[in-house]
Amino acid sequence: ARDAPARRVVCAVMDMTRLGGKTVIASVSGGKDSAAMCLHLKEIGVPFQAVFIDTGWEHPSTYEFIRDVMPRFVGPVTTIGTPGGMLAVVKKKAMFPSRLRRFCTQEVKVKPMQEFLAALVDAGSEPINAVGIRAAESKARAEMTEWEFSEGFDCETWRPLIHWSEQ
């Protein structure tokens, strides 16, 4: 266990070479894993822009954490989202999302991030979408790789915490 931090730093150095001047966008949810990812990126010297996708449906303490805590430790957090958030989408569709009608993630989170990343590309940047996903969270996440090209976001997705445990 004493070697773990050293191994993480070695991996990070290799990843920094792979980053090659690209713009790292750290997707921030307000949860522990995305916060840990931002702190880790800062610790290993990876410049990044933290981005929070506001669904308009988050707990007040999440908004407080994003607004007051995250900036103190990792720097400014850019907030993006669908105008009117989840409530506007529910009104437009005249229904709530359900197990059979899963439109909320696509409408309220994916589309705003796609637009944000596309604007970076249009401005001449080459973004990398960094997400705080850990393999231990679920069977589906255990099958994910640290790096992959995302057709949906038209950029590379990086999961710097994929091999981390909750501890």
Short mmCIF file of C-alpha atoms in Angstrom, two decimals:
data_model
loop_
_atom_site.label_atom_id
_atom_site.label_comp_id
_atom_site.label_asym_id
_atom_site.label_seq_id
_atom_site.Cartn_x
_atom_site.Cartn_y
_atom_site.Cartn_z
CA ALA A 1 0.00 0.00 0.00
CA ARG A 2 2.94 2.34 0.60
CA ASP A 3 3.75 2.17 -3.14
CA ALA A 4 0.24 3.18 -4.25
CA PRO A 5 0.75 6.99 -4.27
CA ALA A 6 4.04 6.61 -6.17
CA ARG A 7 2.36 4.38 -8.76
CA ARG A 8 -0.44 6.92 -9.17
CA VAL A 9 2.05 9.71 -9.81
CA VAL A 10 3.93 7.60 -12.38
CA CYS A 11 0.66 6.86 -14.18
CA ALA A 12 -0.25 10.53 -14.05
CA VAL A 13 3.07 11.52 -15.64
CA MET A 14 2.39 9.13 -18.51
CA ASP A 15 -1.14 10.51 -18.87
CA MET A 16 0.19 14.08 -18.84
CA THR A 17 2.31 13.18 -21.85
CA ARG A 18 -0.83 11.87 -23.51
CA LEU A 19 -2.63 15.13 -22.68
CA GLY A 20 -0.23 17.03 -24.92
CA GLY A 21 -1.63 20.53 -24.47
CA LYS A 22 -5.26 19.47 -24.83
CA THR A 23 -7.94 21.15 -22.71
CA VAL A 24 -8.98 18.93 -19.79
CA ILE A 25 -12.60 19.44 -18.78
CA ALA A 26 -13.30 17.93 -15.36
CA SER A 27 -16.97 17.01 -15.15
CA VAL A 28 -18.08 17.88 -11.62
CA SER A 29 -21.25 16.44 -10.09
CA GLY A 30 -20.90 17.70 -6.55
CA GLY A 31 -20.15 14.19 -5.34
CA LYS A 32 -17.08 12.71 -3.67
CA ASP A 33 -15.57 11.06 -6.74
CA SER A 34 -15.63 14.09 -9.01
CA ALA A 35 -14.28 16.21 -6.14
CA ALA A 36 -11.50 13.66 -5.54
CA MET A 37 -10.72 13.69 -9.26
CA CYS A 38 -10.34 17.48 -9.28
CA LEU A 39 -8.13 17.40 -6.19
CA HIS A 40 -6.02 14.64 -7.76
CA LEU A 41 -5.64 16.52 -11.05
CA LYS A 42 -4.58 19.62 -9.14
CA GLU A 43 -2.15 17.60 -7.00
CA ILE A 44 -0.41 16.05 -10.02
CA GLY A 45 -0.28 19.34 -11.91
CA VAL A 46 -2.84 18.73 -14.65
CA PRO A 47 -4.45 22.03 -15.66
CA PHE A 48 -8.22 21.63 -15.98
CA GLN A 49 -11.49 23.50 -16.17
CA ALA A 50 -14.12 22.22 -13.73
CA VAL A 51 -17.61 22.12 -15.24
CA PHE A 52 -20.84 21.45 -13.35
CA ILE A 53 -23.95 20.50 -15.32
CA ASP A 54 -26.86 22.03 -13.44
CA THR A 55 -30.03 19.96 -13.76
CA GLY A 56 -31.98 22.48 -11.71
CA TRP A 57 -32.93 19.48 -9.60
CA GLU A 58 -29.97 19.15 -7.23
CA HIS A 59 -30.07 19.23 -3.44
CA PRO A 60 -29.36 22.69 -1.98
CA SER A 61 -26.20 21.37 -0.30
CA THR A 62 -24.88 20.28 -3.72
CA TYR A 63 -25.26 23.83 -5.02
CA GLU A 64 -23.59 25.16 -1.88
CA PHE A 65 -20.68 22.73 -2.33
CA ILE A 66 -20.21 23.69 -5.99
CA ARG A 67 -20.52 27.43 -5.28
CA ASP A 68 -18.62 27.75 -1.99
CA VAL A 69 -16.37 24.74 -1.37
CA MET A 70 -15.05 23.58 -4.75
CA PRO A 71 -13.65 26.99 -5.79
CA ARG A 72 -11.65 27.24 -2.54
CA PHE A 73 -9.87 23.96 -3.22
CA VAL A 74 -9.76 23.49 -7.00
CA GLY A 75 -10.50 26.88 -8.52
CA PRO A 76 -13.50 28.23 -10.39
CA VAL A 77 -16.31 25.94 -11.50
CA THR A 78 -18.17 26.75 -14.71
CA THR A 79 -21.88 25.94 -14.59
CA ILE A 80 -23.72 24.85 -17.72
CA GLY A 81 -27.14 23.32 -18.28
CA THR A 82 -30.40 23.21 -20.16
CA PRO A 83 -32.38 26.45 -19.86
CA GLY A 84 -34.98 25.81 -17.16
CA GLY A 85 -33.31 22.54 -16.21
CA MET A 86 -35.16 19.35 -15.49
CA LEU A 87 -38.44 21.14 -14.75
CA ALA A 88 -38.50 22.66 -18.24
CA VAL A 89 -37.84 19.26 -19.85
CA VAL A 90 -40.58 17.61 -17.77
CA LYS A 91 -43.04 20.35 -18.77
CA LYS A 92 -42.04 20.11 -22.45
CA LYS A 93 -42.47 16.32 -22.52
CA ALA A 94 -45.55 16.45 -20.22
CA MET A 95 -44.17 13.55 -18.17
CA PHE A 96 -41.54 12.60 -15.66
CA PRO A 97 -38.73 10.30 -16.71
CA SER A 98 -39.07 6.67 -15.68
CA ARG A 99 -37.32 3.36 -16.03
CA LEU A 100 -38.95 2.96 -19.45
CA ARG A 101 -38.73 6.63 -20.53
CA ARG A 102 -35.16 7.64 -19.80
CA PHE A 103 -34.82 11.07 -21.30
CA CYS A 104 -33.52 13.08 -18.37
CA THR A 105 -29.80 12.25 -18.63
CA GLN A 106 -29.72 12.85 -22.38
CA GLU A 107 -31.70 16.10 -22.26
CA VAL A 108 -30.40 17.64 -19.05
CA LYS A 109 -26.78 16.45 -18.88
CA VAL A 110 -25.49 15.02 -22.17
CA LYS A 111 -26.77 17.71 -24.55
CA PRO A 112 -25.42 20.67 -22.52
CA MET A 113 -21.98 18.96 -22.26
CA GLN A 114 -21.99 18.16 -25.98
CA GLU A 115 -22.71 21.82 -26.74
CA PHE A 116 -20.02 22.99 -24.30
CA LEU A 117 -17.37 20.68 -25.78
CA ALA A 118 -18.39 21.54 -29.35
CA ALA A 119 -17.92 25.24 -28.56
CA LEU A 120 -14.38 24.48 -27.35
CA VAL A 121 -13.63 22.62 -30.57
CA ASP A 122 -15.07 25.51 -32.60
CA ALA A 123 -12.75 27.85 -30.67
CA GLY A 124 -9.72 25.73 -31.66
CA SER A 125 -9.31 23.61 -28.50
CA GLU A 126 -9.02 19.86 -28.35
CA PRO A 127 -10.96 18.89 -25.21
CA ILE A 128 -10.63 15.81 -23.05
CA ASN A 129 -13.64 15.01 -20.88
CA ALA A 130 -12.33 13.82 -17.49
CA VAL A 131 -14.87 12.02 -15.32
CA GLY A 132 -14.61 10.72 -11.75
CA ILE A 133 -15.80 7.19 -12.42
CA ARG A 134 -14.43 4.23 -10.44
CA ALA A 135 -14.61 0.61 -11.61
CA ALA A 136 -15.71 -0.51 -8.14
CA GLU A 137 -18.99 1.42 -8.45
CA SER A 138 -20.77 -1.11 -10.68
CA LYS A 139 -20.33 -4.03 -13.05
CA ALA A 140 -20.82 -1.75 -16.06
CA ARG A 141 -18.19 0.69 -14.80
CA ALA A 142 -15.81 -2.19 -14.07
CA GLU A 143 -15.76 -2.87 -17.81
CA MET A 144 -14.78 0.71 -18.68
CA THR A 145 -11.26 1.64 -19.68
CA GLU A 146 -9.24 4.60 -18.44
CA TRP A 147 -9.22 6.15 -21.93
CA GLU A 148 -11.66 5.91 -24.82
CA PHE A 149 -12.85 8.08 -27.66
CA SER A 150 -16.46 9.16 -27.15
CA GLU A 151 -18.36 9.51 -30.42
CA GLY A 152 -21.19 11.26 -28.55
CA PHE A 153 -18.91 13.96 -27.18
CA ASP A 154 -16.51 13.88 -30.14
CA CYS A 155 -13.49 13.82 -27.83
CA GLU A 156 -11.50 11.52 -25.62
CA THR A 157 -12.95 10.55 -22.26
CA TRP A 158 -10.45 10.08 -19.44
CA ARG A 159 -11.28 8.29 -16.19
CA PRO A 160 -8.28 9.08 -13.97
CA LEU A 161 -9.86 7.37 -10.93
CA ILE A 162 -11.02 4.20 -12.70
CA HIS A 163 -8.69 1.96 -10.65
CA TRP A 164 -9.23 3.73 -7.32
CA SER A 165 -11.12 2.20 -4.43
CA GLU A 166 -13.50 4.26 -2.35
CA GLN A 167 -10.83 4.49 0.34
#
